[in-house]
mmCIF file of C-alpha atoms in Angstrom:
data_model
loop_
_atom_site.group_PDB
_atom_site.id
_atom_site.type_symbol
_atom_site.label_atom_id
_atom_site.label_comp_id
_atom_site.label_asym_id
_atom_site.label_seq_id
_atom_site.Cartn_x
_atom_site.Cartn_y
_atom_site.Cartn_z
ATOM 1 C CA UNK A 1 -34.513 -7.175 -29.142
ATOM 2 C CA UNK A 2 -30.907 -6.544 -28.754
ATOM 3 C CA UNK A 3 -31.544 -4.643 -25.705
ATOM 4 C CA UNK A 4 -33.091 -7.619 -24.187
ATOM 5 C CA UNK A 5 -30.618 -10.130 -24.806
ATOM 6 C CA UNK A 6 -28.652 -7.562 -23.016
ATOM 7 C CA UNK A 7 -30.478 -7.474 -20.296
ATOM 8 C CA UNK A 8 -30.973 -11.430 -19.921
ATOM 9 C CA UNK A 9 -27.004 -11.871 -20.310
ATOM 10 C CA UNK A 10 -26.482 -9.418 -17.339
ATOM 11 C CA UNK A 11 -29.023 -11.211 -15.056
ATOM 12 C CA UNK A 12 -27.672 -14.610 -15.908
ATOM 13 C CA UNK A 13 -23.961 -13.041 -14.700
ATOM 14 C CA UNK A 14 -25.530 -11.553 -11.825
ATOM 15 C CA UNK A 15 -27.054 -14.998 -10.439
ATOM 16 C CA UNK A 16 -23.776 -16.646 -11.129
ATOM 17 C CA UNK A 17 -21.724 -13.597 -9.236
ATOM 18 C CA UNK A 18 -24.435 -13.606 -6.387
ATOM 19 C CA UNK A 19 -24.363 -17.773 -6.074
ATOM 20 C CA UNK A 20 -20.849 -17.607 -6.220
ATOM 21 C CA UNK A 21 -20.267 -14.629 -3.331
ATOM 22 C CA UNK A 22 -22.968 -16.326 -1.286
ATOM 23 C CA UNK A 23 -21.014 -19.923 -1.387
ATOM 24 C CA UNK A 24 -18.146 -18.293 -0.796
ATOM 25 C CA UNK A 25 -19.320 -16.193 2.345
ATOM 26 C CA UNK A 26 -20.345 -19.738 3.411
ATOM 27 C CA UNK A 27 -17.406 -21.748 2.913
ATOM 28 C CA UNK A 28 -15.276 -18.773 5.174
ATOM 29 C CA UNK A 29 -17.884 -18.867 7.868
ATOM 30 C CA UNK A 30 -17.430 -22.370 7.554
ATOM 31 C CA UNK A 31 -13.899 -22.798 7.762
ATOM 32 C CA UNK A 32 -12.946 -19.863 9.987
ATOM 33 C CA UNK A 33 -11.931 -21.917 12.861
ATOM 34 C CA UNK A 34 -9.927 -24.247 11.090
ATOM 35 C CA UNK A 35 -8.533 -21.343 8.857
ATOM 36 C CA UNK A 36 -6.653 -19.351 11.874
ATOM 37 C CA UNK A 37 -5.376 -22.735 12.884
ATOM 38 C CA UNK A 38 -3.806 -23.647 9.654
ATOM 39 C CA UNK A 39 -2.244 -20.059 9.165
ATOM 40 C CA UNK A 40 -0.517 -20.356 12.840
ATOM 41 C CA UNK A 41 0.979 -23.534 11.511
ATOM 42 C CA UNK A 42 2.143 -22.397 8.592
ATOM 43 C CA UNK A 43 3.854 -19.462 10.650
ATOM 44 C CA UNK A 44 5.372 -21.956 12.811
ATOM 45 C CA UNK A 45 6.688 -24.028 9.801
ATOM 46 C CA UNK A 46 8.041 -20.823 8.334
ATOM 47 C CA UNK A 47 10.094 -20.040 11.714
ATOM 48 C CA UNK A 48 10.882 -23.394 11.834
ATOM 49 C CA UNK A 49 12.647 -23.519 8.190
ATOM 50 C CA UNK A 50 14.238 -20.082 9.245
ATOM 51 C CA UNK A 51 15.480 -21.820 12.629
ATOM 52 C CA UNK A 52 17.006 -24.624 10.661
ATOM 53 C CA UNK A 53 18.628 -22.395 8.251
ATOM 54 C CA UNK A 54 20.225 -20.179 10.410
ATOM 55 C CA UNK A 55 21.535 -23.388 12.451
ATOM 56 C CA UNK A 56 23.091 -24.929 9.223
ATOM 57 C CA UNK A 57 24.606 -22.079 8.313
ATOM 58 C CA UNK A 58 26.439 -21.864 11.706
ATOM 59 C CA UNK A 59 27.337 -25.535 11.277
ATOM 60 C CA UNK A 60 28.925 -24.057 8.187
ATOM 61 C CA UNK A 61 30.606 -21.502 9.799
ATOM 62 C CA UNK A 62 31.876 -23.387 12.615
ATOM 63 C CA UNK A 63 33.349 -26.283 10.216
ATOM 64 C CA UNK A 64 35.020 -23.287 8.120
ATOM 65 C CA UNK A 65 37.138 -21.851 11.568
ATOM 66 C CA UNK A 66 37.687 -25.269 12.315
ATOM 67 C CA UNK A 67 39.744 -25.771 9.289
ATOM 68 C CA UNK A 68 41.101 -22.474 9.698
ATOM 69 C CA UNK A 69 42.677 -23.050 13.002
ATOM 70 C CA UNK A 70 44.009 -26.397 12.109
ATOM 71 C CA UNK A 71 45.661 -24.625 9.037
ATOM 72 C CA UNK A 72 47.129 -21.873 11.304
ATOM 73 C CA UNK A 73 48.381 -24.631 14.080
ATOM 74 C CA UNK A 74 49.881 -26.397 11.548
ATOM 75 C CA UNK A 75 51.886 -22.797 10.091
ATOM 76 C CA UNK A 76 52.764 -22.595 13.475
ATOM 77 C CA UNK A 77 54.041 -26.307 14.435
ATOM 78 C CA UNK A 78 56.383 -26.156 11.055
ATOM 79 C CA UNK A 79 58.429 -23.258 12.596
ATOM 80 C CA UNK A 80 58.891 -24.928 15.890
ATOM 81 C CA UNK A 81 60.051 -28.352 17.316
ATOM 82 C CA UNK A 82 57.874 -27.827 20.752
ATOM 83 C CA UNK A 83 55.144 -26.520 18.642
ATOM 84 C CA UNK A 84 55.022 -30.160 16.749
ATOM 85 C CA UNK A 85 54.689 -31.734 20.280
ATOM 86 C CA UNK A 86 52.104 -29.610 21.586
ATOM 87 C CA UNK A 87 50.084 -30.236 18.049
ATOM 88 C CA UNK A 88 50.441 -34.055 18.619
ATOM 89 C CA UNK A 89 49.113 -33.682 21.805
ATOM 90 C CA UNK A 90 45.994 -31.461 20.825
ATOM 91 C CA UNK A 91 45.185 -33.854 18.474
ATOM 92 C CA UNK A 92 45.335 -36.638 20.737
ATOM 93 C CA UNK A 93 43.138 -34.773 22.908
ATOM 94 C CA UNK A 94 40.605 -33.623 20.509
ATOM 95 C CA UNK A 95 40.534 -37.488 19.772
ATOM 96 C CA UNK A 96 39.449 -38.358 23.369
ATOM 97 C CA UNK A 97 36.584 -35.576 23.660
ATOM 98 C CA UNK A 98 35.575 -36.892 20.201
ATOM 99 C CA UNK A 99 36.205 -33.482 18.076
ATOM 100 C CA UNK A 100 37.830 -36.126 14.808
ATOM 101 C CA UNK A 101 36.691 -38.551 12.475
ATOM 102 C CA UNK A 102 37.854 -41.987 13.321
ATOM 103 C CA UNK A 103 38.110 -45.060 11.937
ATOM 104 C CA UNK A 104 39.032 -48.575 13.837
ATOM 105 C CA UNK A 105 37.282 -52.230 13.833
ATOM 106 C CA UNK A 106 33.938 -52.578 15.817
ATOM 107 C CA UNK A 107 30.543 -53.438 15.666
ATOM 108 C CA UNK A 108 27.589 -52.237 13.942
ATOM 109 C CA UNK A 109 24.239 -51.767 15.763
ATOM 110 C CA UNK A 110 21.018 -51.546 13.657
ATOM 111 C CA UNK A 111 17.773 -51.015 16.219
ATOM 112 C CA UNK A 112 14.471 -50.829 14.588
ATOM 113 C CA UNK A 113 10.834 -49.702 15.404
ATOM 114 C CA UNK A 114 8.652 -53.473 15.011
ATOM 115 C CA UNK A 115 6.737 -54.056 12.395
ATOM 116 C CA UNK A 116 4.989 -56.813 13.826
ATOM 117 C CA UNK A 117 1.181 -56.473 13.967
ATOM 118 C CA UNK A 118 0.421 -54.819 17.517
ATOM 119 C CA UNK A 119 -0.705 -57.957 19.112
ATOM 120 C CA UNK A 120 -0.001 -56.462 22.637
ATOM 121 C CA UNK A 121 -1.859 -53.680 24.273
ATOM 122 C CA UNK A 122 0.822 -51.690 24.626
ATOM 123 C CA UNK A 123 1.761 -50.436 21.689
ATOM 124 C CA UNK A 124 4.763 -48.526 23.081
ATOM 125 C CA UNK A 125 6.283 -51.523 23.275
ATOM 126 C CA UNK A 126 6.926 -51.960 19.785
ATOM 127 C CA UNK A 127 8.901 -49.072 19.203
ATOM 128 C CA UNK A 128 12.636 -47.425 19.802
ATOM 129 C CA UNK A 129 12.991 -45.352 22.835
ATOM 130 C CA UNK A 130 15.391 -42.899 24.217
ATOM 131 C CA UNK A 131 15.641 -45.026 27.466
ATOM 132 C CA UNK A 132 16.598 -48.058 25.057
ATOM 133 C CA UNK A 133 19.269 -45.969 23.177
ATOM 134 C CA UNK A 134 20.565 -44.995 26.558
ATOM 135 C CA UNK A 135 20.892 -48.368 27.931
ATOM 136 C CA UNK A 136 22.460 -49.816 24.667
ATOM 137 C CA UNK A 137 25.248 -46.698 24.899
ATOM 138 C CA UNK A 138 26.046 -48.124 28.463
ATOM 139 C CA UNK A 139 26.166 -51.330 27.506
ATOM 140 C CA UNK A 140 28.894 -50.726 24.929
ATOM 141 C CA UNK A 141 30.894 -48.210 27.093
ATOM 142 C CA UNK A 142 30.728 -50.770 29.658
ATOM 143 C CA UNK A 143 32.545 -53.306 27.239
ATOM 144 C CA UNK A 144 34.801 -50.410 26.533
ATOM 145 C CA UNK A 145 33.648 -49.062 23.516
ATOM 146 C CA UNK A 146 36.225 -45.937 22.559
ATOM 147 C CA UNK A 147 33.648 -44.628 20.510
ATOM 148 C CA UNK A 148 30.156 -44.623 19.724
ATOM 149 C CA UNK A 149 27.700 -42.885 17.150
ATOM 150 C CA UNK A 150 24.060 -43.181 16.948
ATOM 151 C CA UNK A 151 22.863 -42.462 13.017
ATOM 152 C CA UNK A 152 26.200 -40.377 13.000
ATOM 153 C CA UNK A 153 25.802 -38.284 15.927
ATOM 154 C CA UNK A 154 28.632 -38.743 17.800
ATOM 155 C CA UNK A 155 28.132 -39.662 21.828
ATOM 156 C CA UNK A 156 30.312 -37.222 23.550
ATOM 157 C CA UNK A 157 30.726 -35.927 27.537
ATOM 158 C CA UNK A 158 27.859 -33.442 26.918
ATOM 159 C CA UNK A 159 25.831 -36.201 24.595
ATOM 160 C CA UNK A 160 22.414 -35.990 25.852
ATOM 161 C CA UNK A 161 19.318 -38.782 24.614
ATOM 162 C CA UNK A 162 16.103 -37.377 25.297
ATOM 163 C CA UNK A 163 12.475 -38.071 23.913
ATOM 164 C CA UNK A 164 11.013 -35.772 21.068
ATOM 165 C CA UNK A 165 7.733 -36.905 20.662
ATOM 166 C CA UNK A 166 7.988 -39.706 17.735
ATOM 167 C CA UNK A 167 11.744 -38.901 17.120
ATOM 168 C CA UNK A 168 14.357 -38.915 19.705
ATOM 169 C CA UNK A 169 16.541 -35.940 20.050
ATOM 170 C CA UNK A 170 20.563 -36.700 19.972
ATOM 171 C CA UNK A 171 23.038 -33.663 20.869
ATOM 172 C CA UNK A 172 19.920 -31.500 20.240
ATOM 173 C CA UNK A 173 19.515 -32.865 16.602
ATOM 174 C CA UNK A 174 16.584 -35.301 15.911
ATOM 175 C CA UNK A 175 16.980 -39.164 14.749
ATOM 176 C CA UNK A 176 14.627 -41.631 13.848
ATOM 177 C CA UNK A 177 14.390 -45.372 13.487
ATOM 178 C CA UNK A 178 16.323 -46.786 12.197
ATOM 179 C CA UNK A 179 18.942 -46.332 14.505
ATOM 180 C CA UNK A 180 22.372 -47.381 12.922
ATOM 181 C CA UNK A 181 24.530 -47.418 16.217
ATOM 182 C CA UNK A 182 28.370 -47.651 15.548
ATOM 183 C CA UNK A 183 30.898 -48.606 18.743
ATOM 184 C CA UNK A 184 34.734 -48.682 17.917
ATOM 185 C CA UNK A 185 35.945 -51.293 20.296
ATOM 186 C CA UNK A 186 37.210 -54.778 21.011
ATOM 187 C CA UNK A 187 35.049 -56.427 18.761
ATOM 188 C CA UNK A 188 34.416 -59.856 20.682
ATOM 189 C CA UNK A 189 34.070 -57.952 24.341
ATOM 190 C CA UNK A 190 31.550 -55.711 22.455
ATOM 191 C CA UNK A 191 29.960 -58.363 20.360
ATOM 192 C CA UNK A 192 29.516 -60.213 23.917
ATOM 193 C CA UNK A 193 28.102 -57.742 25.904
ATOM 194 C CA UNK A 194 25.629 -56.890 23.093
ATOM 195 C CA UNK A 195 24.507 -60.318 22.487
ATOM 196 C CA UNK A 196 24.819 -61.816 25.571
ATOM 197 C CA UNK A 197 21.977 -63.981 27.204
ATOM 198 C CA UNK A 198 19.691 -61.702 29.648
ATOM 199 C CA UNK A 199 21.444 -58.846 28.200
ATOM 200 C CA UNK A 200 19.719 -55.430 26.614
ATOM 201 C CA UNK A 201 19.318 -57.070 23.344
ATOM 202 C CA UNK A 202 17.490 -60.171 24.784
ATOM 203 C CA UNK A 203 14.571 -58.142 26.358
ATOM 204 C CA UNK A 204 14.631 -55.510 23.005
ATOM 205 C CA UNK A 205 13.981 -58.736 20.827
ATOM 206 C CA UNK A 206 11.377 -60.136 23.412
ATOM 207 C CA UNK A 207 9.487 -56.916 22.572
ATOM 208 C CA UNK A 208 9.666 -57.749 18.748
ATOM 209 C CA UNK A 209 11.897 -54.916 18.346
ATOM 210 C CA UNK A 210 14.408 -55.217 15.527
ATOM 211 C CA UNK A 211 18.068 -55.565 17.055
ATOM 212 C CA UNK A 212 20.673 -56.701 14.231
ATOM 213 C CA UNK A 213 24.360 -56.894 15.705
ATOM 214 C CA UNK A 214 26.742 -56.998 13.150
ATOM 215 C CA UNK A 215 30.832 -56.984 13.950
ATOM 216 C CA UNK A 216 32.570 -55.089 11.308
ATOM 217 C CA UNK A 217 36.572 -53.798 10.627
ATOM 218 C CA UNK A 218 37.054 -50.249 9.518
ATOM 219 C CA UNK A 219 33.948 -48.399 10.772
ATOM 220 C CA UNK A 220 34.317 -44.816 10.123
ATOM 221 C CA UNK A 221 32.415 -42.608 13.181
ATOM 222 C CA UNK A 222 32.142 -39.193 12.281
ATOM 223 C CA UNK A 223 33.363 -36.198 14.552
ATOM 224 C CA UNK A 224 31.170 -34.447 16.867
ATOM 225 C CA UNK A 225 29.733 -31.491 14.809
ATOM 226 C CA UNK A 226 28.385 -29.339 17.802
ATOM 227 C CA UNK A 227 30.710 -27.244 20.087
ATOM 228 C CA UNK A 228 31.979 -27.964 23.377
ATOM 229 C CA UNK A 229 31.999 -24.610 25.911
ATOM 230 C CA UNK A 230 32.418 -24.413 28.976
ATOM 231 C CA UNK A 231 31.511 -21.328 30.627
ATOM 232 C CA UNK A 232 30.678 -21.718 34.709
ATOM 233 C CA UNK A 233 34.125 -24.389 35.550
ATOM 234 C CA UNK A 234 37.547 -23.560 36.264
ATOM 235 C CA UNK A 235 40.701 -25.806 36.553
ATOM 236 C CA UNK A 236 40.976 -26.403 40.529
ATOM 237 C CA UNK A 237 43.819 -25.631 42.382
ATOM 238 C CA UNK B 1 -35.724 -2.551 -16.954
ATOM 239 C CA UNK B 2 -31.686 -2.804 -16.242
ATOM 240 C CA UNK B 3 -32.451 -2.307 -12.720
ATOM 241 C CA UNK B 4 -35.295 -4.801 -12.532
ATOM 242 C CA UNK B 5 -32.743 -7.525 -14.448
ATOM 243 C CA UNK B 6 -29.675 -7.403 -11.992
ATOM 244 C CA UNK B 7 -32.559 -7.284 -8.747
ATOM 245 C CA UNK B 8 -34.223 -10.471 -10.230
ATOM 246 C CA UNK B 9 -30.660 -11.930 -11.266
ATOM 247 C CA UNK B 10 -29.759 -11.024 -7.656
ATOM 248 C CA UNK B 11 -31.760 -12.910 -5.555
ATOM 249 C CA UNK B 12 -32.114 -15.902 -7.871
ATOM 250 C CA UNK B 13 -28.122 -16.032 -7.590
ATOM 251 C CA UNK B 14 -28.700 -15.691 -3.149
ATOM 252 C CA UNK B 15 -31.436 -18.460 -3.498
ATOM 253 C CA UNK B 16 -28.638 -20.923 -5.664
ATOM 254 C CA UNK B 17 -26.086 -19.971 -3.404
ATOM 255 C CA UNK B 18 -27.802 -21.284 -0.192
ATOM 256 C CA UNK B 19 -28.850 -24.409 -1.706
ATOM 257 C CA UNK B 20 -25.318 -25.756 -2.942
ATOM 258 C CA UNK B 21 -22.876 -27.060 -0.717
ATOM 259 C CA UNK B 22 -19.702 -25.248 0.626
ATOM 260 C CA UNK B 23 -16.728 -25.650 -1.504
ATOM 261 C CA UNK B 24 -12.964 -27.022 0.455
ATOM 262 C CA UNK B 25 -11.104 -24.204 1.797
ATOM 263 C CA UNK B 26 -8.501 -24.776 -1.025
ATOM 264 C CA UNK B 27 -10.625 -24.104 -4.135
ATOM 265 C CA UNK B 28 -12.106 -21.498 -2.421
ATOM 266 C CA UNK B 29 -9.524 -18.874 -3.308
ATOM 267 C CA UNK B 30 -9.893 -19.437 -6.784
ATOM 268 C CA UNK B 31 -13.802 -19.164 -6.471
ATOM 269 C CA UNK B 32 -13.151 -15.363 -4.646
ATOM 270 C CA UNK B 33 -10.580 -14.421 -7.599
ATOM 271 C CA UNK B 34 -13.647 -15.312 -10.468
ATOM 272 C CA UNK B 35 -16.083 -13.463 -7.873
ATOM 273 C CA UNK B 36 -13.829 -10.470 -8.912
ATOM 274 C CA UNK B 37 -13.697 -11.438 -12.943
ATOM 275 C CA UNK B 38 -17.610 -11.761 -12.737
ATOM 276 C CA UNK B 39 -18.246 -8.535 -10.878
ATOM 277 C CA UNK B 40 -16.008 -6.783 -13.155
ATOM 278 C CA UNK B 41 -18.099 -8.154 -16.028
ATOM 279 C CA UNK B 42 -20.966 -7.164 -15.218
ATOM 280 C CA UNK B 43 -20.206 -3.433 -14.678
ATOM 281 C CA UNK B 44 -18.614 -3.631 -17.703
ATOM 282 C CA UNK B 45 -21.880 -4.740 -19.578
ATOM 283 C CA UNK B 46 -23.992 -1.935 -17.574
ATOM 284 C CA UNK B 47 -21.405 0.377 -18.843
ATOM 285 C CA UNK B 48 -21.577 -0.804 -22.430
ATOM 286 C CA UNK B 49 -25.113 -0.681 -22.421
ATOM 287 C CA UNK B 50 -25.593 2.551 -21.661
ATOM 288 C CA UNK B 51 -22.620 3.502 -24.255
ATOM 289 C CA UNK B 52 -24.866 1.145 -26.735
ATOM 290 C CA UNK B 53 -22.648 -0.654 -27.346
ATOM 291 C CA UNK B 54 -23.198 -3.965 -26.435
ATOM 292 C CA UNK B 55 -21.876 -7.153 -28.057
ATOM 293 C CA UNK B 56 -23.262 -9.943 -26.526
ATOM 294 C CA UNK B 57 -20.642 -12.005 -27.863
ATOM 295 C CA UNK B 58 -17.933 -9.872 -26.313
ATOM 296 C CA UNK B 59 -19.586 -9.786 -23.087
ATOM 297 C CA UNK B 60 -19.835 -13.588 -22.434
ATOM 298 C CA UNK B 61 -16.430 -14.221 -23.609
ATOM 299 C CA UNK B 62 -15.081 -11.543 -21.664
ATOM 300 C CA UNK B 63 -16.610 -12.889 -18.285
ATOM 301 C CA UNK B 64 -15.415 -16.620 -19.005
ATOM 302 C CA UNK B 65 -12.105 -15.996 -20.275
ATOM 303 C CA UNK B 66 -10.928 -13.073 -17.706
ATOM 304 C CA UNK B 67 -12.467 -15.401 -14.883
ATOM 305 C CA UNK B 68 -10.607 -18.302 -16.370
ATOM 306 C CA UNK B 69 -6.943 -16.654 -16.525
ATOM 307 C CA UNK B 70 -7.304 -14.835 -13.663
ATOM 308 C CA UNK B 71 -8.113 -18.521 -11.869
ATOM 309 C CA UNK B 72 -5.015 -19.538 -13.889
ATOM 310 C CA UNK B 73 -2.935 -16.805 -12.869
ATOM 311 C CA UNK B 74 -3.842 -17.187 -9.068
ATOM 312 C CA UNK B 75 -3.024 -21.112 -9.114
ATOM 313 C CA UNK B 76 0.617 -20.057 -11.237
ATOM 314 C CA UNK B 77 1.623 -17.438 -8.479
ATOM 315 C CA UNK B 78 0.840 -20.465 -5.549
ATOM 316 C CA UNK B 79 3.080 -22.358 -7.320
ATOM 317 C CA UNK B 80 5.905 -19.905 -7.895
ATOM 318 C CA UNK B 81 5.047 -18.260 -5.023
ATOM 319 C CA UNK B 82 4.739 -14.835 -5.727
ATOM 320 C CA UNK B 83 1.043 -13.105 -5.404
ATOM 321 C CA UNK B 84 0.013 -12.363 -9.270
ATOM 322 C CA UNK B 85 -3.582 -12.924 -8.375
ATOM 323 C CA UNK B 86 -3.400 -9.366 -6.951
ATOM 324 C CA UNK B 87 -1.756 -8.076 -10.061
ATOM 325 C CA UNK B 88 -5.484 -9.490 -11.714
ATOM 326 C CA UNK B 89 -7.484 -7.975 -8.811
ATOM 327 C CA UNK B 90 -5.783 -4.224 -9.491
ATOM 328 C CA UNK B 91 -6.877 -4.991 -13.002
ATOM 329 C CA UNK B 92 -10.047 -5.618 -12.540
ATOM 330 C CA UNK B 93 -10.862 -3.244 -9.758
ATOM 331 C CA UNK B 94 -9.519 -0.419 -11.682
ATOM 332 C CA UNK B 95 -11.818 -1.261 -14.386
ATOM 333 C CA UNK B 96 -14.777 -1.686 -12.278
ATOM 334 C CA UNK B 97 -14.302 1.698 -10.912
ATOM 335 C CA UNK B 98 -13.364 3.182 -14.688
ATOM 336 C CA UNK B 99 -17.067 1.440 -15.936
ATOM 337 C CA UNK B 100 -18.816 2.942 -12.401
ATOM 338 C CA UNK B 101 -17.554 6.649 -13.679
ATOM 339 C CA UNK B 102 -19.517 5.952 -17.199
ATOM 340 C CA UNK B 103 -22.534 4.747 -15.069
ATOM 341 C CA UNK B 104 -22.330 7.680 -12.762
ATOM 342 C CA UNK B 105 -22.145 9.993 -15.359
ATOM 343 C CA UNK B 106 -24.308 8.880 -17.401
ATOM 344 C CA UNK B 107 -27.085 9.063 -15.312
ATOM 345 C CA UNK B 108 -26.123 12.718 -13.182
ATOM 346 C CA UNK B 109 -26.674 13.474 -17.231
ATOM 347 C CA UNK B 110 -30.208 12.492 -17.386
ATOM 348 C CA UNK B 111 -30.748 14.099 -13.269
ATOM 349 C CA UNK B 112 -29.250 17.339 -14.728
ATOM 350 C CA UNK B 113 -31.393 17.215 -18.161
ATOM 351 C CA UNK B 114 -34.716 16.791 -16.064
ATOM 352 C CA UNK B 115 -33.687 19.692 -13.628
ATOM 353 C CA UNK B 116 -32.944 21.702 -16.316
ATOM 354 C CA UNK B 117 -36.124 20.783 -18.095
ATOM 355 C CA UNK B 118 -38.528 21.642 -14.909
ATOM 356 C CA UNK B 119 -36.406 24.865 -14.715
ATOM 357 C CA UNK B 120 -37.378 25.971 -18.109
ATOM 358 C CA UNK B 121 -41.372 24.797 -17.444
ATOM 359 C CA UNK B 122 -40.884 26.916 -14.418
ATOM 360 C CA UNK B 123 -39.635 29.934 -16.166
ATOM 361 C CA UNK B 124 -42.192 29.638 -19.223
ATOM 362 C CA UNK B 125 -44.936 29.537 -16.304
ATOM 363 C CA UNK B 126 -43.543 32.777 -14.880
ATOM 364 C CA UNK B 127 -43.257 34.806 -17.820
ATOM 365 C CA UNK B 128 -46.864 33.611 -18.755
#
């Protein structure tokens, strides 16, 4: 009797083992296709992560020399009157190309994605693009903006604004909406090119997109964090 | 009669299995790791039959509760992730293969005993 509860226990394991190994043998034929897919993504996101980590840690490093060399200048320029000069002018110059934090009155640019319920066909039209970041920059250089950030990246000579699928890639790093764009400036000549009948703005609003002009004293814009090299030019003679 | 249960329990268990649904890709991981749990129950109640052994009691809370922690241990080590569930596969695997040895012994006894048995009918034929 024993015995046979034995035996009855073992079968009932073995239909649940066999149901289970059978479901399973299923589900993987099943999801085969959409298995090797998710496992290259994952792989990607990995690499990605790794990319990003490595690129940080440069941003570290870079920072940390930075420092370093401005400690070292400064050694230098205390032991030496023409040092002092030259130091005054490197910093005056690093201020031009954009390589310090400033601070000065301005205005303060906030351009937003719509959220207006796509009524047009196009939906494209409701949104940010790089061309309309690009056009905005001019726009404030043209009023003679001395300098300009978009979500803290920091428009330099080699500033590029290109398209990244739904983000839009600034000095190689991505930003999204909103975009908070700072210009350091004569405020009214910069207020009045922004808002200005006809202008930029106009047609951005006409496409429902968010545009909020704001003119503001003290605006801190942060240095450009990237690194300037030049390796093909030479000074001509 | 052992046989005849896991052949029966067997195809019952393919006949289930085609008839229910496919689980998500997800749970399915955790479904492979009590595969392992169950199959290393059940050689572990052939083996303890033949031993005599048997506790019925023993053998149904062994199967649930090894299926259930191993389950447990596979979701922990996704969330800390570090593999344990292959720390509960060596486990069980070594066992399995442990409980096959007492199987295979077990019956090359019984092969040997009949061999040795026809050898001695043999011999008491000759000498007749």
């Amino acid at each position: 009797m024993k015995n046979k509860n034995a035996y009855i226990a073992i079968a009932i394991v073995c239909v649940i083992l066999t149901a289970a190994i059978t479901v399973q043998i299923r589900t993987m034929k099943e999801e085969n296709s959409a298995v090797s897919i998710i496992g290259a993504n994952s792989e990607l996101k990995d690499s990605l992560l790794e990319w990003k980590e490595k690129s940080e840690n440069a941003e570290k490093d870079l920072d940390k020399s930075l420092k370093e060399l401005e400690k070292i200048r400064q050694a230098s320029a205390t032991n030496n009157n023409n040092a002092e000069e030259k130091q005054n002018e490197l910093k005056k110059y690093n201020q031009l190309l954009g390589l310090t934090d400033v601070t000065g009155d301005g205005i303060i640019l906030t351009v937003s994605d719509s959220n207006a319920e796509s009524t047009s066909i196009d939906l494209s039209n409701l949104l940010v693009h790089d061309t309309d970041l690009r056009n905005l920059i001019n726009e404030l250089a043209n009023a003679g903006a001395e300098a300009i950030s978009i979500n803290d990246e920091r428009i330099v000579s080699t500033t590029c604004i290109t398209c990244a699928g739904n983000v839009i890639q600034i000095n190689g790093n991505k930003v999204g909406s909103p975009f908070v764009i700072k210009a350091i400036g004569n405020q009214e000549s910069l207020y009045g090119a922004i808002t200005r009948p006809g202008g930029y703005t106009y047609m951005l609003k006409a496409r429902a997109v968010q545009v909020e002009a704001k003119k503001t004293s003290n605006i801190q814009i942060t240095k450009y964090t990237g690194a300037l090299t030049q390796k093909f030019i030479e000074t001509s003679k | 009669m052992m046989g005849i249960a896991i052949v029966v329990g067997c195809i019952l268990g393919v006949l289930i299995g085609f008839i229910t649904p496919t689980i998500p890709y997800t749970v399915s991981q955790y479904l492979a790791i009590g595969i392992v749990a169950a199959l290393d129950s059940v050689f572990g109640g052939i083996a303890s039959n033949i031993k005599k052994n048997f506790d019925m009691k023993v053998f149904i809370s062994g199967f649930f509760v090894n299926a259930i922690l191993a389950i447990l241990l596979t979701y922990l080590g996704e969330k800390l992730n570090v593999d344990i569930y292959l720390a509960a596969i060596i486990v069980f695997v070594g066992r399995m293969f442990n409980n096959l040895g007492i199987i295979r012994r077990y019956y090359l006894g019984i092969l040997s005993q009949k061999k040795n048995k026809n050898k001695q009918i043999k011999k008491e034929e000759t000498d007749n």
